[in-house]
Amino acid sequence: MIRSLDKEERYINGLIQTTEKQIREMETLLTKLKNQLTQRLQYLYVHGRPTILETVLLADDWNNAIYRIKYLDVLAEYEKILRQGMKQTLAELADEKIKLVIERNRKTNLLNEKRKEGSNLERDKKERKNILANIKRDKGKLEKYRSVKSQAISEMEALIKTLYS
């Protein structure tokens, strides 16, 4: 039982480490994405982001203007979805880590209780062994005492018989 609990505790620790690694990777990816967005915003600020009117007026033709507008919309929507997905994944991983930590703590407590119970049983076993040894020793003494008393009784009976005869 204790071995299986040890094994489960090691397994849960491995899951926690894997989850922590995934969280770190996702946080790194999120930071990288934020940096890219920051750089893009800085570029747009320095070079100026063309308004929709400028995009339309500076386009070579109407199709090019529509294409640019659609591209910017798609890019913004993709980045928004990506950020939301990463935040959701980070939240899920954090929740999973919390659940795993709780499970590990429960298993550790259970393991500690089993070990404590095992040591209590071992202590009780030693105590019972000592009591049994004391009982056997006392039994031997009492048998010897009884034997001595029986012999004394036999001697007294023999003495009484000789006195009455």
XYZ file of C-alpha atoms in Angstrom, residues 51-107:
57
model
C -6.267 55.537 -41.689
C -8.852 53.690 -43.692
C -9.239 56.784 -45.844
C -5.465 56.939 -46.490
C -5.391 53.212 -47.222
C -8.156 53.632 -49.764
C -6.716 56.792 -51.335
C -3.101 55.531 -51.489
C -4.015 52.165 -52.936
C -3.174 51.522 -56.559
C -6.667 50.373 -57.218
C -9.874 49.633 -55.412
C -9.137 45.876 -55.062
C -5.765 46.634 -53.451
C -7.429 48.947 -50.913
C -10.042 46.354 -50.003
C -7.324 43.703 -49.756
C -5.271 45.866 -47.344
C -8.271 46.594 -45.158
C -9.287 42.916 -45.054
C -5.688 41.901 -44.300
C -5.475 44.301 -41.346
C -8.837 43.106 -40.018
C -7.875 39.441 -40.370
C -4.505 40.077 -38.709
C -6.099 41.928 -35.786
C -8.753 39.213 -35.351
C -6.130 36.440 -35.524
C -3.985 38.119 -32.865
C -7.037 38.637 -30.666
C -8.048 34.963 -30.964
C -4.457 33.868 -30.356
C -4.188 35.970 -27.187
C -7.522 34.709 -25.881
C -6.559 31.107 -26.615
C -3.230 31.481 -24.859
C -4.814 33.127 -21.823
C -7.429 30.375 -21.663
C -4.752 27.687 -21.976
C -2.696 29.343 -19.239
C -5.747 29.475 -16.979
C -6.539 25.802 -17.669
C -2.947 24.780 -16.984
C -2.925 26.788 -13.761
C -6.182 25.106 -12.685
C -4.749 21.690 -13.530
C -1.615 22.483 -11.556
C -3.729 23.480 -8.552
C -5.734 20.252 -8.813
C -2.541 18.204 -9.087
C -0.977 19.963 -6.103
C -4.128 19.295 -4.072
C -4.089 15.642 -5.159
C -0.378 15.344 -4.330
C -0.981 16.848 -0.880
C -3.858 14.433 -0.304
C -1.696 11.481 -1.374
